[in-house]
Structure formats: C-alpha cells, structure tokens
PDB file of C-alpha atoms and ligand atoms in Angstrom:
ATOM      1  CA  UNK A   1    -148.465   4.863 -38.142  1.00 68.00           C
ATOM      2  CA  UNK A   2    -146.205   3.545 -40.666  1.00 88.00           C
ATOM      3  CA  UNK A   3    -146.166   5.572 -44.008  1.00 98.00           C
ATOM      4  CA  UNK A   4    -146.173   5.048 -47.555  1.00 98.00           C
ATOM      5  CA  UNK A   5    -144.383   6.358 -50.466  1.00 98.00           C
ATOM      6  CA  UNK A   6    -145.230   5.676 -54.131  1.00 99.00           C
ATOM      7  CA  UNK A   7    -143.562   5.957 -57.234  1.00 99.00           C
ATOM      8  CA  UNK A   8    -144.511   6.007 -60.984  1.00 99.00           C
ATOM      9  CA  UNK A   9    -143.082   4.627 -63.582  1.00 98.00           C
ATOM     10  CA  UNK A  10    -140.439   3.140 -61.576  1.00 99.00           C
ATOM     11  CA  UNK A  11    -139.065  -0.068 -63.313  1.00 98.00           C
ATOM     12  CA  UNK A  12    -135.898   1.693 -64.599  1.00 98.00           C
ATOM     13  CA  UNK A  13    -134.419   4.713 -65.452  1.00 98.00           C
ATOM     14  CA  UNK A  14    -134.934   7.317 -62.793  1.00 98.00           C
ATOM     15  CA  UNK A  15    -137.754   6.007 -61.249  1.00 99.00           C
ATOM     16  CA  UNK A  16    -136.546   2.845 -60.343  1.00 99.00           C
ATOM     17  CA  UNK A  17    -132.725   5.178 -58.882  1.00 99.00           C
ATOM     18  CA  UNK A  18    -135.597   6.967 -56.517  1.00 99.00           C
ATOM     19  CA  UNK A  19    -137.267   3.676 -55.426  1.00 99.00           C
ATOM     20  CA  UNK A  20    -133.772   2.426 -54.535  1.00 98.00           C
ATOM     21  CA  UNK A  21    -132.644   5.723 -52.641  1.00 98.00           C
ATOM     22  CA  UNK A  22    -135.847   5.877 -50.542  1.00 98.00           C
ATOM     23  CA  UNK A  23    -135.997   2.051 -50.062  1.00 98.00           C
ATOM     24  CA  UNK A  24    -132.773   2.635 -47.944  1.00 98.00           C
ATOM     25  CA  UNK A  25    -134.026   5.614 -45.939  1.00 98.00           C
ATOM     26  CA  UNK A  26    -138.027   6.076 -46.285  1.00 98.00           C
ATOM     27  CA  UNK A  27    -139.589   5.360 -42.662  1.00 97.00           C
ATOM     28  CA  UNK A  28    -142.150   3.310 -44.093  1.00 98.00           C
ATOM     29  CA  UNK A  29    -143.406   1.072 -47.190  1.00 98.00           C
ATOM     30  CA  UNK A  30    -142.523   2.176 -50.404  1.00 98.00           C
ATOM     31  CA  UNK A  31    -144.083   1.305 -53.279  1.00 98.00           C
ATOM     32  CA  UNK A  32    -142.561   0.470 -57.249  1.00 99.00           C
ATOM     33  CA  UNK A  33    -145.038   0.799 -59.550  1.00 99.00           C
ATOM     34  CA  UNK A  34    -144.942  -0.082 -63.189  1.00 99.00           C
ATOM     35  CA  UNK A  35    -147.564  -0.352 -66.373  1.00 98.00           C
ATOM     36  CA  UNK A  36    -145.790  -3.647 -67.270  1.00 98.00           C
ATOM     37  CA  UNK A  37    -146.203  -6.029 -64.313  1.00 98.00           C
ATOM     38  CA  UNK A  38    -143.229  -8.290 -65.517  1.00 98.00           C
ATOM     39  CA  UNK A  39    -141.001  -5.689 -66.013  1.00 98.00           C
ATOM     40  CA  UNK A  40    -142.172  -3.739 -62.583  1.00 98.00           C
ATOM     41  CA  UNK A  41    -141.663  -7.610 -60.232  1.00 98.00           C
ATOM     42  CA  UNK A  42    -138.071  -7.978 -62.334  1.00 98.00           C
ATOM     43  CA  UNK A  43    -137.123  -4.025 -60.984  1.00 98.00           C
ATOM     44  CA  UNK A  44    -138.327  -5.438 -57.446  1.00 98.00           C
ATOM     45  CA  UNK A  45    -136.082  -8.463 -57.410  1.00 98.00           C
ATOM     46  CA  UNK A  46    -133.214  -6.686 -58.313  1.00 98.00           C
ATOM     47  CA  UNK A  47    -133.296  -4.476 -55.617  1.00 98.00           C
ATOM     48  CA  UNK A  48    -134.464  -7.685 -53.365  1.00 98.00           C
ATOM     49  CA  UNK A  49    -130.979  -9.109 -54.859  1.00 98.00           C
ATOM     50  CA  UNK A  50    -129.420  -5.760 -53.229  1.00 98.00           C
ATOM     51  CA  UNK A  51    -130.603  -6.290 -49.903  1.00 98.00           C
ATOM     52  CA  UNK A  52    -133.684  -3.815 -50.410  1.00 98.00           C
ATOM     53  CA  UNK A  53    -137.847  -4.345 -49.728  1.00 98.00           C
ATOM     54  CA  UNK A  54    -140.057  -2.977 -51.830  1.00 98.00           C
ATOM     55  CA  UNK A  55    -143.607  -3.406 -52.461  1.00 98.00           C
ATOM     56  CA  UNK A  56    -145.066  -3.469 -55.787  1.00 98.00           C
ATOM     57  CA  UNK A  57    -148.228  -2.759 -57.375  1.00 98.00           C
ATOM     58  CA  UNK A  58    -149.243  -2.178 -61.475  1.00 98.00           C
ATOM     59  CA  UNK A  59    -150.252   1.047 -62.397  1.00 99.00           C
ATOM     60  CA  UNK A  60    -150.306   2.595 -65.960  1.00 99.00           C
ATOM     61  CA  UNK A  61    -150.618   6.232 -65.512  1.00 98.00           C
ATOM     62  CA  UNK A  62    -153.003   6.370 -68.783  1.00 98.00           C
ATOM     63  CA  UNK A  63    -155.427   4.175 -67.936  1.00 98.00           C
ATOM     64  CA  UNK A  64    -157.826   5.132 -65.534  1.00 98.00           C
ATOM     65  CA  UNK A  65    -159.028   1.140 -64.498  1.00 98.00           C
ATOM     66  CA  UNK A  66    -155.092   0.893 -63.399  1.00 98.00           C
ATOM     67  CA  UNK A  67    -155.522   4.537 -61.733  1.00 99.00           C
ATOM     68  CA  UNK A  68    -158.679   3.642 -59.732  1.00 98.00           C
ATOM     69  CA  UNK A  69    -157.614  -0.145 -59.482  1.00 98.00           C
ATOM     70  CA  UNK A  70    -154.539   1.425 -57.780  1.00 98.00           C
ATOM     71  CA  UNK A  71    -155.590   4.182 -55.239  1.00 98.00           C
ATOM     72  CA  UNK A  72    -158.140   2.068 -53.853  1.00 98.00           C
ATOM     73  CA  UNK A  73    -155.773  -0.920 -53.372  1.00 98.00           C
ATOM     74  CA  UNK A  74    -154.313   1.977 -51.502  1.00 98.00           C
ATOM     75  CA  UNK A  75    -157.088   3.248 -49.388  1.00 98.00           C
ATOM     76  CA  UNK A  76    -157.869  -0.226 -47.909  1.00 98.00           C
ATOM     77  CA  UNK A  77    -154.647  -1.459 -47.006  1.00 98.00           C
ATOM     78  CA  UNK A  78    -152.863   1.737 -45.732  1.00 98.00           C
ATOM     79  CA  UNK A  79    -156.086   4.029 -45.282  1.00 97.00           C
ATOM     80  CA  UNK A  80    -153.688   7.151 -46.577  1.00 98.00           C
ATOM     81  CA  UNK A  81    -150.778   7.920 -48.952  1.00 98.00           C
ATOM     82  CA  UNK A  82    -147.514  10.725 -47.536  1.00 98.00           C
ATOM     83  CA  UNK A  83    -145.668  10.305 -50.797  1.00 98.00           C
ATOM     84  CA  UNK A  84    -146.008  10.503 -54.324  1.00 99.00           C
ATOM     85  CA  UNK A  85    -143.170  10.929 -57.057  1.00 99.00           C
ATOM     86  CA  UNK A  86    -144.499  11.609 -60.841  1.00 99.00           C
ATOM     87  CA  UNK A  87    -142.261  10.052 -62.809  1.00 98.00           C
ATOM     88  CA  UNK A  88    -143.303   8.360 -64.669  1.00 99.00           C
ATOM     89  CA  UNK A  89    -143.435  10.631 -68.586  1.00 98.00           C
ATOM     90  CA  UNK A  90    -142.267   9.442 -72.046  1.00 98.00           C
ATOM     91  CA  UNK A  91    -140.161  11.321 -74.806  1.00 98.00           C
ATOM     92  CA  UNK A  92    -139.825  10.707 -78.322  1.00 98.00           C
ATOM     93  CA  UNK A  93    -136.710  10.664 -80.053  1.00 97.00           C
ATOM     94  CA  UNK A  94    -135.323  13.276 -82.455  1.00 94.00           C
ATOM     95  CA  UNK A  95    -134.938  10.808 -84.974  1.00 95.00           C
ATOM     96  CA  UNK A  96    -138.441   9.550 -84.495  1.00 97.00           C
ATOM     97  CA  UNK A  97    -140.527   9.528 -88.052  1.00 97.00           C
ATOM     98  CA  UNK A  98    -143.991  10.490 -85.998  1.00 98.00           C
ATOM     99  CA  UNK A  99    -145.685  13.327 -87.031  1.00 98.00           C
ATOM    100  CA  UNK A 100    -145.268  16.474 -84.700  1.00 97.00           C
ATOM    101  CA  UNK A 101    -148.791  16.612 -84.080  1.00 98.00           C
ATOM    102  CA  UNK A 102    -148.704  12.567 -82.902  1.00 98.00           C
ATOM    103  CA  UNK A 103    -146.270  13.234 -81.260  1.00 98.00           C
ATOM    104  CA  UNK A 104    -147.641  16.797 -79.742  1.00 98.00           C
ATOM    105  CA  UNK A 105    -150.995  14.789 -78.576  1.00 98.00           C
ATOM    106  CA  UNK A 106    -149.696  11.630 -77.202  1.00 98.00           C
ATOM    107  CA  UNK A 107    -146.886  13.608 -75.437  1.00 98.00           C
ATOM    108  CA  UNK A 108    -149.320  15.744 -73.593  1.00 98.00           C
ATOM    109  CA  UNK A 109    -151.951  12.961 -72.568  1.00 98.00           C
ATOM    110  CA  UNK A 110    -148.782  10.711 -71.268  1.00 98.00           C
ATOM    111  CA  UNK A 111    -146.642  13.877 -69.247  1.00 98.00           C
ATOM    112  CA  UNK A 112    -149.343  16.092 -68.087  1.00 98.00           C
ATOM    113  CA  UNK A 113    -152.812  14.669 -68.277  1.00 98.00           C
ATOM    114  CA  UNK A 114    -152.158  11.270 -66.967  1.00 98.00           C
ATOM    115  CA  UNK A 115    -150.204  12.567 -64.572  1.00 98.00           C
ATOM    116  CA  UNK A 116    -153.052  15.042 -63.360  1.00 98.00           C
ATOM    117  CA  UNK A 117    -155.478  11.745 -63.973  1.00 98.00           C
ATOM    118  CA  UNK A 118    -153.245  10.004 -60.889  1.00 98.00           C
ATOM    119  CA  UNK A 119    -153.244  13.505 -59.207  1.00 99.00           C
ATOM    120  CA  UNK A 120    -157.453  13.795 -58.800  1.00 98.00           C
ATOM    121  CA  UNK A 121    -157.444   9.833 -57.549  1.00 98.00           C
ATOM    122  CA  UNK A 122    -154.511   9.961 -54.949  1.00 98.00           C
ATOM    123  CA  UNK A 123    -154.576  13.271 -53.523  1.00 98.00           C
ATOM    124  CA  UNK A 124    -157.782  13.014 -51.748  1.00 98.00           C
ATOM    125  CA  UNK A 125    -155.240  10.214 -49.665  1.00 98.00           C
ATOM    126  CA  UNK A 126    -152.669  12.355 -49.029  1.00 98.00           C
ATOM    127  CA  UNK A 127    -152.080  13.090 -45.186  1.00 98.00           C
ATOM    128  CA  UNK A 128    -151.187  16.137 -43.361  1.00 98.00           C
ATOM    129  CA  UNK A 129    -147.538  16.446 -44.191  1.00 98.00           C
ATOM    130  CA  UNK A 130    -147.246  14.798 -47.076  1.00 98.00           C
ATOM    131  CA  UNK A 131    -145.006  15.335 -50.111  1.00 98.00           C
ATOM    132  CA  UNK A 132    -145.613  15.519 -53.376  1.00 99.00           C
ATOM    133  CA  UNK A 133    -142.733  15.563 -56.313  1.00 99.00           C
ATOM    134  CA  UNK A 134    -143.560  15.869 -59.735  1.00 99.00           C
ATOM    135  CA  UNK A 135    -140.320  15.194 -62.261  1.00 99.00           C
ATOM    136  CA  UNK A 136    -140.163  17.552 -64.708  1.00 98.00           C
ATOM    137  CA  UNK A 137    -137.072  19.416 -66.393  1.00 98.00           C
ATOM    138  CA  UNK A 138    -135.323  22.157 -67.286  1.00 98.00           C
ATOM    139  CA  UNK A 139    -136.153  21.117 -70.800  1.00 97.00           C
ATOM    140  CA  UNK A 140    -139.814  22.967 -70.118  1.00 98.00           C
ATOM    141  CA  UNK A 141    -138.364  26.332 -69.208  1.00 98.00           C
ATOM    142  CA  UNK A 142    -141.372  28.731 -69.487  1.00 98.00           C
ATOM    143  CA  UNK A 143    -138.814  30.616 -72.326  1.00 97.00           C
ATOM    144  CA  UNK A 144    -139.398  27.414 -74.760  1.00 97.00           C
ATOM    145  CA  UNK A 145    -142.872  29.288 -75.240  1.00 98.00           C
ATOM    146  CA  UNK A 146    -142.177  31.376 -77.844  1.00 97.00           C
ATOM    147  CA  UNK A 147    -145.220  33.719 -77.644  1.00 97.00           C
ATOM    148  CA  UNK A 148    -145.903  36.079 -74.779  1.00 97.00           C
ATOM    149  CA  UNK A 149    -149.378  36.233 -75.096  1.00 97.00           C
ATOM    150  CA  UNK A 150    -149.747  31.890 -74.857  1.00 98.00           C
ATOM    151  CA  UNK A 151    -146.615  32.310 -72.694  1.00 98.00           C
ATOM    152  CA  UNK A 152    -147.823  35.162 -69.537  1.00 98.00           C
ATOM    153  CA  UNK A 153    -150.942  32.689 -69.368  1.00 98.00           C
ATOM    154  CA  UNK A 154    -148.994  30.309 -67.714  1.00 98.00           C
ATOM    155  CA  UNK A 155    -147.654  32.800 -64.920  1.00 97.00           C
ATOM    156  CA  UNK A 156    -151.229  34.160 -64.058  1.00 97.00           C
ATOM    157  CA  UNK A 157    -151.519  34.184 -60.491  1.00 96.00           C
ATOM    158  CA  UNK A 158    -154.916  32.418 -60.143  1.00 97.00           C
ATOM    159  CA  UNK A 159    -154.519  30.187 -63.031  1.00 98.00           C
ATOM    160  CA  UNK A 160    -156.716  27.160 -62.239  1.00 98.00           C
ATOM    161  CA  UNK A 161    -156.104  23.215 -63.413  1.00 98.00           C
ATOM    162  CA  UNK A 162    -158.802  23.973 -65.699  1.00 98.00           C
ATOM    163  CA  UNK A 163    -157.059  26.924 -67.647  1.00 98.00           C
ATOM    164  CA  UNK A 164    -153.792  25.415 -68.239  1.00 98.00           C
ATOM    165  CA  UNK A 165    -155.184  21.693 -69.172  1.00 98.00           C
ATOM    166  CA  UNK A 166    -156.822  24.203 -72.013  1.00 98.00           C
ATOM    167  CA  UNK A 167    -153.773  26.035 -73.063  1.00 98.00           C
ATOM    168  CA  UNK A 168    -151.975  22.801 -73.374  1.00 98.00           C
ATOM    169  CA  UNK A 169    -154.840  21.042 -75.639  1.00 98.00           C
ATOM    170  CA  UNK A 170    -154.959  24.850 -77.352  1.00 98.00           C
ATOM    171  CA  UNK A 171    -151.139  23.710 -77.848  1.00 98.00           C
ATOM    172  CA  UNK A 172    -152.019  20.119 -79.363  1.00 98.00           C
ATOM    173  CA  UNK A 173    -154.725  21.658 -82.077  1.00 98.00           C
ATOM    174  CA  UNK A 174    -152.251  24.000 -83.150  1.00 98.00           C
ATOM    175  CA  UNK A 175    -149.796  21.001 -83.568  1.00 98.00           C
ATOM    176  CA  UNK A 176    -152.744  19.206 -85.581  1.00 98.00           C
ATOM    177  CA  UNK A 177    -153.300  21.996 -87.331  1.00 98.00           C
ATOM    178  CA  UNK A 178    -148.988  22.472 -88.044  1.00 97.00           C
ATOM    179  CA  UNK A 179    -149.850  25.810 -86.626  1.00 97.00           C
ATOM    180  CA  UNK A 180    -147.689  25.340 -83.504  1.00 97.00           C
ATOM    181  CA  UNK A 181    -144.048  26.949 -84.172  1.00 95.00           C
ATOM    182  CA  UNK A 182    -144.739  30.487 -83.351  1.00 95.00           C
ATOM    183  CA  UNK A 183    -145.426  29.219 -79.555  1.00 97.00           C
ATOM    184  CA  UNK A 184    -143.554  26.022 -79.217  1.00 97.00           C
ATOM    185  CA  UNK A 185    -141.487  23.333 -80.948  1.00 96.00           C
ATOM    186  CA  UNK A 186    -140.658  21.194 -78.651  1.00 97.00           C
ATOM    187  CA  UNK A 187    -143.644  18.595 -77.541  1.00 98.00           C
ATOM    188  CA  UNK A 188    -141.882  17.049 -74.484  1.00 98.00           C
ATOM    189  CA  UNK A 189    -140.965  20.460 -73.760  1.00 98.00           C
ATOM    190  CA  UNK A 190    -144.458  22.317 -74.117  1.00 98.00           C
ATOM    191  CA  UNK A 191    -145.405  18.726 -71.511  1.00 98.00           C
ATOM    192  CA  UNK A 192    -143.313  19.720 -68.861  1.00 98.00           C
ATOM    193  CA  UNK A 193    -144.219  23.555 -68.835  1.00 98.00           C
ATOM    194  CA  UNK A 194    -147.242  22.577 -68.354  1.00 98.00           C
ATOM    195  CA  UNK A 195    -146.134  19.909 -65.239  1.00 98.00           C
ATOM    196  CA  UNK A 196    -144.402  22.940 -63.852  1.00 98.00           C
ATOM    197  CA  UNK A 197    -147.077  25.252 -64.033  1.00 98.00           C
ATOM    198  CA  UNK A 198    -149.411  22.334 -62.673  1.00 98.00           C
ATOM    199  CA  UNK A 199    -147.058  22.367 -59.375  1.00 98.00           C
ATOM    200  CA  UNK A 200    -147.858  25.840 -58.751  1.00 98.00           C
ATOM    201  CA  UNK A 201    -151.201  25.694 -58.837  1.00 98.00           C
ATOM    202  CA  UNK A 202    -151.352  22.333 -56.873  1.00 98.00           C
ATOM    203  CA  UNK A 203    -149.174  24.249 -53.836  1.00 98.00           C
ATOM    204  CA  UNK A 204    -151.905  26.685 -53.824  1.00 98.00           C
ATOM    205  CA  UNK A 205    -154.621  24.652 -53.096  1.00 98.00           C
ATOM    206  CA  UNK A 206    -153.186  22.465 -50.621  1.00 98.00           C
ATOM    207  CA  UNK A 207    -151.984  25.504 -48.668  1.00 98.00           C
ATOM    208  CA  UNK A 208    -155.335  26.473 -48.515  1.00 98.00           C
ATOM    209  CA  UNK A 209    -156.703  22.878 -47.382  1.00 98.00           C
ATOM    210  CA  UNK A 210    -157.380  21.729 -43.872  1.00 98.00           C
ATOM    211  CA  UNK A 211    -154.312  18.573 -44.013  1.00 98.00           C
ATOM    212  CA  UNK A 212    -151.392  20.708 -42.987  1.00 96.00           C
ATOM    213  CA  UNK A 213    -148.495  20.944 -44.278  1.00 98.00           C
ATOM    214  CA  UNK A 214    -148.628  19.183 -47.690  1.00 98.00           C
ATOM    215  CA  UNK A 215    -146.187  20.067 -50.127  1.00 98.00           C
ATOM    216  CA  UNK A 216    -145.290  19.635 -53.712  1.00 98.00           C
ATOM    217  CA  UNK A 217    -142.495  20.728 -55.791  1.00 98.00           C
ATOM    218  CA  UNK A 218    -141.317  19.860 -59.293  1.00 98.00           C
ATOM    219  CA  UNK A 219    -137.725  18.713 -59.897  1.00 98.00           C
ATOM    220  CA  UNK A 220    -135.180  18.734 -62.811  1.00 98.00           C
ATOM    221  CA  UNK A 221    -133.298  16.006 -62.712  1.00 98.00           C
ATOM    222  CA  UNK A 222    -130.446  16.915 -64.753  1.00 98.00           C
ATOM    223  CA  UNK A 223    -129.492  14.676 -67.952  1.00 98.00           C
ATOM    224  CA  UNK A 224    -129.182  11.304 -67.206  1.00 98.00           C
ATOM    225  CA  UNK A 225    -128.327   8.482 -69.308  1.00 98.00           C
ATOM    226  CA  UNK A 226    -131.331   6.573 -69.149  1.00 98.00           C
ATOM    227  CA  UNK A 227    -133.545   5.085 -71.961  1.00 98.00           C
ATOM    228  CA  UNK A 228    -135.017   8.089 -72.412  1.00 98.00           C
ATOM    229  CA  UNK A 229    -132.048   9.927 -72.867  1.00 98.00           C
ATOM    230  CA  UNK A 230    -130.048   7.237 -75.306  1.00 97.00           C
ATOM    231  CA  UNK A 231    -127.872   6.475 -72.338  1.00 98.00           C
ATOM    232  CA  UNK A 232    -126.240  10.424 -73.575  1.00 97.00           C
ATOM    233  CA  UNK A 233    -127.132  12.076 -70.293  1.00 97.00           C
ATOM    234  CA  UNK A 234    -123.693  12.485 -67.772  1.00 97.00           C
ATOM    235  CA  UNK A 235    -125.292  11.931 -64.776  1.00 98.00           C
ATOM    236  CA  UNK A 236    -125.800   8.271 -63.712  1.00 98.00           C
ATOM    237  CA  UNK A 237    -129.615   7.406 -62.684  1.00 98.00           C
ATOM    238  CA  UNK A 238    -128.522   7.536 -59.076  1.00 98.00           C
ATOM    239  CA  UNK A 239    -127.143  11.431 -59.665  1.00 98.00           C
ATOM    240  CA  UNK A 240    -130.596  11.905 -61.237  1.00 98.00           C
ATOM    241  CA  UNK A 241    -132.531  10.580 -58.001  1.00 98.00           C
ATOM    242  CA  UNK A 242    -130.850  12.835 -55.672  1.00 98.00           C
ATOM    243  CA  UNK A 243    -133.025  16.063 -55.779  1.00 98.00           C
ATOM    244  CA  UNK A 244    -136.498  13.717 -56.112  1.00 98.00           C
ATOM    245  CA  UNK A 245    -135.555  12.460 -53.393  1.00 98.00           C
ATOM    246  CA  UNK A 246    -134.326  15.492 -51.710  1.00 98.00           C
ATOM    247  CA  UNK A 247    -137.596  17.174 -52.122  1.00 98.00           C
ATOM    248  CA  UNK A 248    -139.176  13.695 -51.129  1.00 98.00           C
ATOM    249  CA  UNK A 249    -137.805  13.716 -48.097  1.00 98.00           C
ATOM    250  CA  UNK A 250    -138.694  17.675 -46.705  1.00 98.00           C
ATOM    251  CA  UNK A 251    -138.654  17.998 -43.564  1.00 97.00           C
ATOM    252  CA  UNK A 252    -142.653  18.270 -41.572  1.00 96.00           C
ATOM    253  CA  UNK A 253    -143.587  21.737 -41.071  1.00 90.00           C
ATOM    254  CA  UNK A 254    -141.204  22.763 -44.146  1.00 95.00           C
ATOM    255  CA  UNK A 255    -141.367  26.778 -44.145  1.00 96.00           C
ATOM    256  CA  UNK A 256    -138.842  26.744 -47.204  1.00 97.00           C
ATOM    257  CA  UNK A 257    -139.848  27.566 -51.105  1.00 98.00           C
ATOM    258  CA  UNK A 258    -142.673  25.083 -52.282  1.00 98.00           C
ATOM    259  CA  UNK A 259    -144.652  24.746 -55.711  1.00 98.00           C
ATOM    260  CA  UNK A 260    -141.469  25.573 -57.689  1.00 98.00           C
ATOM    261  CA  UNK A 261    -138.870  24.120 -59.527  1.00 98.00           C
ATOM    262  CA  UNK A 262    -135.685  23.127 -58.412  1.00 98.00           C
ATOM    263  CA  UNK A 263    -132.590  21.237 -59.863  1.00 98.00           C
ATOM    264  CA  UNK A 264    -129.404  20.354 -57.963  1.00 98.00           C
ATOM    265  CA  UNK A 265    -131.305  20.684 -54.826  1.00 98.00           C
ATOM    266  CA  UNK A 266    -132.095  24.403 -55.109  1.00 98.00           C
ATOM    267  CA  UNK A 267    -134.960  26.380 -56.866  1.00 98.00           C
ATOM    268  CA  UNK A 268    -134.569  27.691 -60.330  1.00 98.00           C
ATOM    269  CA  UNK A 269    -136.606  30.451 -61.521  1.00 97.00           C
ATOM    270  CA  UNK A 270    -138.853  28.332 -63.993  1.00 97.00           C
ATOM    271  CA  UNK A 271    -139.951  32.003 -65.271  1.00 97.00           C
ATOM    272  CA  UNK A 272    -136.454  33.116 -65.840  1.00 97.00           C
ATOM    273  CA  UNK A 273    -136.758  34.582 -70.004  1.00 96.00           C
ATOM    274  CA  UNK A 274    -132.964  35.051 -69.804  1.00 96.00           C
ATOM    275  CA  UNK A 275    -132.275  31.057 -68.840  1.00 95.00           C
ATOM    276  CA  UNK A 276    -130.118  29.395 -70.727  1.00 94.00           C
ATOM    277  CA  UNK A 277    -128.483  25.795 -70.302  1.00 88.00           C
ATOM    278  CA  UNK A 278    -124.845  27.025 -68.608  1.00 78.00           C
TER     279      UNK A 278
HETATM  280  N1  LIG B   1    -133.059  11.183 -68.791  1.00 88.67           N
HETATM  281  C1  LIG B   1    -133.120  12.572 -68.193  1.00 88.67           C
HETATM  282  O1  LIG B   1    -132.150  13.019 -68.782  1.00 88.67           O
HETATM  283  C2  LIG B   1    -134.348  13.523 -67.809  1.00 88.67           C
HETATM  284  C3  LIG B   1    -133.940  14.759 -67.581  1.00 88.67           C
HETATM  285  C4  LIG B   1    -134.692  15.795 -67.219  1.00 88.67           C
HETATM  286  C5  LIG B   1    -136.665  15.159 -66.823  1.00 88.67           C
HETATM  287  N2  LIG B   1    -136.265  13.275 -67.023  1.00 88.67           N
HETATM  288  C6  LIG B   1    -137.726  13.420 -66.595  1.00 88.67           C
HETATM  289  O2  LIG B   1    -137.329  12.185 -65.679  1.00 88.67           O
HETATM  290  C7  LIG B   1    -138.363  11.393 -65.250  1.00 88.67           C
HETATM  291  C8  LIG B   1    -137.926   9.624 -65.724  1.00 88.67           C
HETATM  292  O3  LIG B   1    -137.414   9.517 -67.135  1.00 88.67           O
HETATM  293  P1  LIG B   1    -135.926   8.545 -67.364  1.00 88.67           P
HETATM  294  O4  LIG B   1    -135.071   9.331 -67.911  1.00 88.67           O
HETATM  295  O5  LIG B   1    -135.720   7.640 -66.095  1.00 88.67           O
HETATM  296  O6  LIG B   1    -136.898   7.628 -68.653  1.00 88.67           O
HETATM  297  P2  LIG B   1    -136.749   5.852 -68.699  1.00 88.67           P
HETATM  298  O7  LIG B   1    -135.714   5.614 -68.589  1.00 88.67           O
HETATM  299  O8  LIG B   1    -137.466   6.512 -70.577  1.00 88.67           O
HETATM  300  O9  LIG B   1    -138.654   5.913 -67.927  1.00 88.67           O
HETATM  301  C9  LIG B   1    -139.390   6.194 -68.329  1.00 88.67           C
HETATM  302  C10 LIG B   1    -140.198   5.794 -66.997  1.00 88.67           C
HETATM  303  O10 LIG B   1    -141.747   5.603 -66.772  1.00 88.67           O
HETATM  304  C11 LIG B   1    -142.568   4.971 -67.363  1.00 88.67           C
HETATM  305  N3  LIG B   1    -143.456   5.105 -68.357  1.00 88.67           N
HETATM  306  C12 LIG B   1    -144.230   5.911 -69.470  1.00 88.67           C
HETATM  307  N4  LIG B   1    -145.539   5.816 -69.998  1.00 88.67           N
HETATM  308  C13 LIG B   1    -146.211   5.220 -68.181  1.00 88.67           C
HETATM  309  C14 LIG B   1    -147.241   5.422 -67.813  1.00 88.67           C
HETATM  310  N5  LIG B   1    -148.328   5.388 -69.030  1.00 88.67           N
HETATM  311  N6  LIG B   1    -147.378   4.754 -67.109  1.00 88.67           N
HETATM  312  C15 LIG B   1    -147.039   4.224 -65.854  1.00 88.67           C
HETATM  313  N7  LIG B   1    -145.281   4.471 -66.582  1.00 88.67           N
HETATM  314  C16 LIG B   1    -144.758   4.831 -67.354  1.00 88.67           C
HETATM  315  C17 LIG B   1    -141.754   3.932 -68.371  1.00 88.67           C
HETATM  316  O11 LIG B   1    -142.488   2.383 -68.203  1.00 88.67           O
HETATM  317  P3  LIG B   1    -141.753   1.673 -69.878  1.00 88.67           P
HETATM  318  O12 LIG B   1    -141.046   0.902 -68.933  1.00 88.67           O
HETATM  319  O13 LIG B   1    -142.924   0.662 -69.678  1.00 88.67           O
HETATM  320  O14 LIG B   1    -141.826   2.143 -71.130  1.00 88.67           O
HETATM  321  C18 LIG B   1    -140.507   4.290 -67.849  1.00 88.67           C
HETATM  322  O15 LIG B   1    -140.419   2.864 -66.735  1.00 88.67           O
HETATM  323  C19 LIG B   1    -139.323  11.773 -66.707  1.00 88.67           C
HETATM  324  O16 LIG B   1    -140.428  12.559 -65.914  1.00 88.67           O
HETATM  325  C20 LIG B   1    -138.747  12.456 -67.488  1.00 88.67           C
HETATM  326  O17 LIG B   1    -139.351  13.797 -68.251  1.00 88.67           O
HETATM  327  C21 LIG B   1    -135.582  13.009 -67.487  1.00 88.67           C
END
C-alpha cells in the first residue's frame, strides 16, 4: 500500500521546502496543503516545473470545517495517513502595533489550538508506523517561562492535553489583563512551549495505542530566511527542512528518542534551564 504524507502551511517557507524534499524521497503521495488555494496551487506548479509531483488540498488549520473536509477526503481516498507534518504557524513582527493581549490570543490559537484540532481530526487515521512532526522552535525552550510554579506544570509526568490547554488559556487570560510579564513575555515562545509539551503527551498516548510504532517528535528548523523571520535567518528553507524531514523519515520500528524536541538532527534538552543561544 502506498503511503500518504501531509504537510500544513506548505505554500511557502519551510513547509514548502519540506514538501519539496519529501517529493524527492517519500515512498508515497505527498500532500502540499495551504489555507489559500491559489497560493497552494501556485506552489504545486512551482514544484512541477522542477519535475516534482505532489498533490494539493486546501487546509486552514484554524477552520474546523476545512479540517473536517480534509480529514474526510483523506479517509475516503486513502483510508489512512502515514505522515503528518504540523508546520503551519504565525509570528507577529516585533514592530507590530497590535496589543500584546491580541497577539497572545491569536498566536496561541493558531500555533497551539489549531494544531491540536488538526491532530484530533487526523490522528484516528494514522496507520501503524506513522510519523508526526510538530514544527516547534527553540524560541519556546522551557526556560522562557519565568515563574517556576507555572513552568513546572509543563513538565508534570502525567500532564494531560486538557491541563496543558488550561495553562495556555491562563497565559492568554493573564495577557488580556496585562499580567503576563512575570510568566512569559513572548506569545510565540509560549505557543511553542505548548507545542513541545504537547508532543510529549502525544507520544505517551501513542505508546499506549494498539497501532504500533507511531512516533511523534518536535523539530526546531533553526533560524531560517522566510517571511516569518523577515528573511533574516541565516539558513535557507531547504536547510531548515532538514531536521523535520529527518524525523519524517525515521525508519520503521524506531527505538531511538521520541516525543522530544530536536534540532540539527539531535535531541535538544527542552527542559534545560541554563540553555541560551550560543
Ligand atoms: N523561520 C524561522 O526562523 C523559524 C524558526 C523556528 C521555527 N519556525 C517554525 O517553522 C514553521 C514554518 O515557518 P516559516 O518560517 O516557513 O514561516 P512562513 O514563511 O511565515 O510560513 C508559514 C506558513 O504557515 C501558513 N499558515 C499560517 N496560518 C495558517 C493556518 N491557519 N492554516 C494553514 N496554514 C497557515 C502560512 O500560510 P499563508 O501564506 O496563507 O500565510 C504559511 O504557508 C513554523 O511552525 C515556525 O514557527 C520557523
């Protein structure tokens, strides 16, 4: 049976580069998805002009109708899914005049909540040996959460998705009240703290699943020149795609690290409180 891979937010940037790399080596159908159909089809045509064949489907991870339409389509056409790369995300520019409360609400909604909604819809379709890659960031290392009591809740061994969602809701509420500073000053960073914490929980749940060998990891692509970074990153999107693609292609019956944050194809200790950018 031919495999099926899906990449979100893939009309440009790192998502596009992940699709390009998978199109060259994934043993099955690769879906480039995008919330804007026109931009998505343009990206597909660009790959075709390079001799690469991928499929397209519209997918806005913030829109439950779009998510459900896509999940139904994958179920009917392929009966299952073998790779999901959760790449779609937003980040406000430092210069953006939007109030922090709004930035926090929107960033958590897209990068954490919407990703979670997509997982809820697509995880039931994952087949044994499926791989999931959550594109996270070292901008969301645990030590950006300054309050020790709040921080420790993210690493509780038996943390549930519901508890994690409440923590992020609390951050959004504190931001609304202008009382977030002692917890965390970065909306984007907090969204990625949430995504990396979610990855650990998801792996714990896969380990109990009757479908064997489903592996999820979080990946930091590095500082990449894309629209998100205002093209200031020193890596190309193709370089940024390397770790997510590596984790996408982890071999069957993988016994190595899982449920963790990776960068440059190595595990990063996300909980290291002394961690700084070198
Ligand atoms: N660039 C970096 O240095 C860097 C560093 C660490 C982590 N990352 C992570 O890498 C991933 C890709 O980032 P990038 O740099 O390639 O950013 P980008 O160039 O801004 O691309 C982001 C992609 O996500 C899509 N997207 C946003 N909201 C969406 C939604 N609701 N539904 C579907 N797609 C949506 C965008 O679609 P539109 O074109 O329609 O807006 C775009 O295709 C993100 O998870 C980001 O947080 C990036």
